[in-house]
Short mmCIF file of C-alpha atoms and ligand atoms in Angstrom, two decimals:
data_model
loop_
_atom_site.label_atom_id
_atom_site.label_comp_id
_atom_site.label_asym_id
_atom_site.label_seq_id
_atom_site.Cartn_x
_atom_site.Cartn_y
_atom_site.Cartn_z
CA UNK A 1 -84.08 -74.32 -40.57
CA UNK A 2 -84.49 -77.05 -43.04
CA UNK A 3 -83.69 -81.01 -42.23
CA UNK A 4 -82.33 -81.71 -45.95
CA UNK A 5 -78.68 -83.71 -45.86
CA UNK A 6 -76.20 -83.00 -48.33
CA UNK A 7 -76.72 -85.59 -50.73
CA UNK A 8 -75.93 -85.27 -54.79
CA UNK A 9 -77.97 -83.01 -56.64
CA UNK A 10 -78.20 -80.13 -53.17
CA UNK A 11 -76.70 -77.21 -53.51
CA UNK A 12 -74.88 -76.50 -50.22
CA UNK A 13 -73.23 -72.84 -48.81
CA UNK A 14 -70.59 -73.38 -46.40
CA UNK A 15 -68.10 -71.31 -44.02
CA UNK A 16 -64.79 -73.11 -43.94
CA UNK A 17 -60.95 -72.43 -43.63
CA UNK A 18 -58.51 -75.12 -45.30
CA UNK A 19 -55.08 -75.50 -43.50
CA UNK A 20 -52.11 -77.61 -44.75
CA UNK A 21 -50.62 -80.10 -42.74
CA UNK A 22 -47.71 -77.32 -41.67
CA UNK A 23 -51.41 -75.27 -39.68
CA UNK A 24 -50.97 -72.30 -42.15
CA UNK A 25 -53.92 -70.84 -43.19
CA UNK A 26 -54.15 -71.00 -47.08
CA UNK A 27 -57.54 -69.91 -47.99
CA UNK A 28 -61.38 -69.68 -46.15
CA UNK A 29 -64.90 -67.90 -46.35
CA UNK A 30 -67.14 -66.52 -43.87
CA UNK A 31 -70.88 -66.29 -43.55
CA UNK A 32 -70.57 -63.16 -45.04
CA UNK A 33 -68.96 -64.50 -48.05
CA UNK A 34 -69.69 -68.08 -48.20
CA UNK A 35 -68.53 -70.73 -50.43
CA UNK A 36 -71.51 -72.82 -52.89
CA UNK A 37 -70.98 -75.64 -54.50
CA UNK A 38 -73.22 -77.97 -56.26
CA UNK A 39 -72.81 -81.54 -54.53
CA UNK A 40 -72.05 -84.19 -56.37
CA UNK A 41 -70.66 -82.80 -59.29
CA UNK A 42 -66.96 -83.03 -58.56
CA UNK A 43 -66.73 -79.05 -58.16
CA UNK A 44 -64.83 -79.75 -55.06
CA UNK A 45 -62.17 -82.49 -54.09
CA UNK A 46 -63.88 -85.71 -53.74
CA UNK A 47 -62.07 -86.42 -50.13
CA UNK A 48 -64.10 -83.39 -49.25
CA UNK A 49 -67.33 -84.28 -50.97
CA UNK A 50 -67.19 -87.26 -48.67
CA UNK A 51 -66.59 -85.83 -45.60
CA UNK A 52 -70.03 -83.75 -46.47
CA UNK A 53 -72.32 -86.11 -47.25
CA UNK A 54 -74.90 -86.45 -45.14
CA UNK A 55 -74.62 -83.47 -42.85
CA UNK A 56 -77.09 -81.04 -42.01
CA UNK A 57 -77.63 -76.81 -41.70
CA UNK A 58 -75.34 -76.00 -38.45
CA UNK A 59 -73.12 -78.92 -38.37
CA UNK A 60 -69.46 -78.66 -38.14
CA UNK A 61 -67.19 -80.99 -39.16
CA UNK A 62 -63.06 -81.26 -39.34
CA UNK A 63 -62.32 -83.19 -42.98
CA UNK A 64 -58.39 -84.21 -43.65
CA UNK A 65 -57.93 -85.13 -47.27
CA UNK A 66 -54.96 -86.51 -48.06
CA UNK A 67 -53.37 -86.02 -51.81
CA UNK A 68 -55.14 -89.23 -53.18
CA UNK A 69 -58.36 -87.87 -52.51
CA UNK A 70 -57.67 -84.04 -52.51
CA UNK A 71 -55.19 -82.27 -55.66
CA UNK A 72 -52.93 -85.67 -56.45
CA UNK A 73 -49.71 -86.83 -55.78
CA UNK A 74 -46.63 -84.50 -57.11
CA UNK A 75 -46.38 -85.74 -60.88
CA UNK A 76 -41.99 -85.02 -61.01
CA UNK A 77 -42.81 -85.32 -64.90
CA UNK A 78 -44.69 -82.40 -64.67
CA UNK A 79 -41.69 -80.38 -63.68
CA UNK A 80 -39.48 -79.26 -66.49
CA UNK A 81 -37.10 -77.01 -67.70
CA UNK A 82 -37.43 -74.61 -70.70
CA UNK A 83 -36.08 -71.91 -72.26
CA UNK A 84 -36.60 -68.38 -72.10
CA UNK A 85 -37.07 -68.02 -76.28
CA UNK A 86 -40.28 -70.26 -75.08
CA UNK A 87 -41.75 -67.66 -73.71
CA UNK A 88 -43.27 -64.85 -75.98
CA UNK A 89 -41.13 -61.91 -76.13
CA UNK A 90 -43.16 -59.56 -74.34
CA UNK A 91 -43.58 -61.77 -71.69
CA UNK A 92 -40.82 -61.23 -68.25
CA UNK A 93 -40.88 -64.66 -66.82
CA UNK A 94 -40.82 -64.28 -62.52
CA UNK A 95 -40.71 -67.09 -60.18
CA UNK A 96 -44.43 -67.56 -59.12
CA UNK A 97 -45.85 -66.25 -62.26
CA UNK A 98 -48.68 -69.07 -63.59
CA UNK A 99 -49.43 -69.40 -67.45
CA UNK A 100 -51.72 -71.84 -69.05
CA UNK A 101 -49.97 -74.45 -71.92
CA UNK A 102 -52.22 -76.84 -73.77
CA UNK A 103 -51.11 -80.44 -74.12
CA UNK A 104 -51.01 -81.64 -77.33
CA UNK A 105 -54.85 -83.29 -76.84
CA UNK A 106 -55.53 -80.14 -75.87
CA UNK A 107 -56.34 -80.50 -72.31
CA UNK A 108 -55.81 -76.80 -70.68
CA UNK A 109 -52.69 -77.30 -67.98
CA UNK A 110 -51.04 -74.27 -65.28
CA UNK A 111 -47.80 -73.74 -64.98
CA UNK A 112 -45.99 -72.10 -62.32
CA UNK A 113 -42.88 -70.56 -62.93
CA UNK A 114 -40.31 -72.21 -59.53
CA UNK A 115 -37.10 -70.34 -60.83
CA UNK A 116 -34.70 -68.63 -63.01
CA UNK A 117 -31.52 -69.52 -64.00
CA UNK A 118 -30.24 -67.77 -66.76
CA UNK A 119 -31.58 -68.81 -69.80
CA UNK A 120 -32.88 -71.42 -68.19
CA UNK A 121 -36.35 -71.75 -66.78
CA UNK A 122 -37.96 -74.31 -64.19
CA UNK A 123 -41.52 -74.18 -64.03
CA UNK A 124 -43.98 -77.02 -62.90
CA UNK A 125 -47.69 -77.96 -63.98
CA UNK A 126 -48.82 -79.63 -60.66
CA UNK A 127 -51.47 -77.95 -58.88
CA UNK A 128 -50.28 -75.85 -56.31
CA UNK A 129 -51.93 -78.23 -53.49
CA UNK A 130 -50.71 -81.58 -55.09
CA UNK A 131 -48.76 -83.94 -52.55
CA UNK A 132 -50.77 -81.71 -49.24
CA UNK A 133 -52.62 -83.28 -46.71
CA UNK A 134 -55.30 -80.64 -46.36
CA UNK A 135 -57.70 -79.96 -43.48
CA UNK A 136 -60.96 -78.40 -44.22
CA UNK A 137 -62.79 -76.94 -41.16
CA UNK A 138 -66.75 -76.63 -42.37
CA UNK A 139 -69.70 -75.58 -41.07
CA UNK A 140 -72.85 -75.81 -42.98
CA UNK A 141 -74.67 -72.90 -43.15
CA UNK A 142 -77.71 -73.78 -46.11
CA UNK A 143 -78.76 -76.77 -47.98
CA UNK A 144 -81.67 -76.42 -50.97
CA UNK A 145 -82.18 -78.12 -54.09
CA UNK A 146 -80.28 -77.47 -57.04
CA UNK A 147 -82.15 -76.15 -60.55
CA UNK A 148 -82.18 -78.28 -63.52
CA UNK A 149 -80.42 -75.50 -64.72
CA UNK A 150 -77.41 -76.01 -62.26
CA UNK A 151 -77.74 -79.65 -63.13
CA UNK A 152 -77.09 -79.42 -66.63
CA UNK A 153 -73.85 -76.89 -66.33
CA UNK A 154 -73.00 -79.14 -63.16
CA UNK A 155 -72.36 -76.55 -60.79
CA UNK A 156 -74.16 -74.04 -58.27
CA UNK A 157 -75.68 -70.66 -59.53
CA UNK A 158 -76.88 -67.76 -57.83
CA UNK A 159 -76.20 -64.93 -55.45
CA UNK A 160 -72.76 -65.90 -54.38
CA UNK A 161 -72.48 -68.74 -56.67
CA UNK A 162 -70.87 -68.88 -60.04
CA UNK A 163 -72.11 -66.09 -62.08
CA UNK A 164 -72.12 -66.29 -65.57
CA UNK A 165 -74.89 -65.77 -68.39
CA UNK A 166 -74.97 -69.29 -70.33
ZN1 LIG B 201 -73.88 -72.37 -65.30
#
């Protein structure tokens, strides 16, 4: 078992579960399928990339990150109303549905359709996890040094990392 911390520049595997504030369950991995992530590169939410730093293979550790430091505060300005001619024809807007709009810089933003009314459509472009208080349960289950590959595209690669052929 190796004595490397996570530190930046490690690429780390971990078994977790992430809870909301409410206990529900809202997404985890298992040894068998665990979750990599280059650390240090912002490929998770910094309140979490804190809590990790400096642990080691085996440790578990309970992280709370609260909206500052996990998906943001609920941005009301982000939550609009459109019409249904705004959506292509083919497309059957459904509360729930997500769809990706480009801001005029042409940053890449989700929306989630919240509800139909008529002709009238609310949907909302905060991430589904702004304005949560989020518990991460983590235990560490490898550490190793990251490629200069990874640390040019700035996150992990590899067996049950992000696969991809750039
Ligand atoms: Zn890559």
């Amino acid at each position: 078992m190796s004595k490397e911390l996570i530190e930046n520049g490690k690429v780390v595997q971990l078994a977790f579960s992430l809870k909301n504030a409410a206990g529900e369950l809202l997404d985890s991995s298992d040894s068998s399928d665990p979750f990599v992530y280059l650390h240090g590169s912002s490929q998770i939410v910094p309140g979490l990339e804190t809590g990790l730093e400096g642990l080691k293979v085996g440790d578990k550790k309970q992280v709370v990150v609260p909206p500052a430091s996990g998906y943001g505060e609920i941005d009301n300005e982000l939550k609009l109303t459109v019409k249904r001619t705004q959506f292509p024809a083919n497309v059957v807007p459904e509360a729930g549905m997500q769809f990706e709009s480009r801001s005029p810089e042409g940053h890449g933003l989700v929306f989630t359709v919240d509800s139909i009314d008529g002709e009238d459509i609310k949907i909302d472009g905060n991430h589904p996890l702004a304005g949560q208080t989020l518990t991460f349960s983590v235990e560490v289950l490898a550490i190793r040094d990251a490629t200069e590959e990874e640390k040019t595209h700035g996150h992990a690669h590899g067996a049950h990392g992000h696969g991809h052929s750039h």
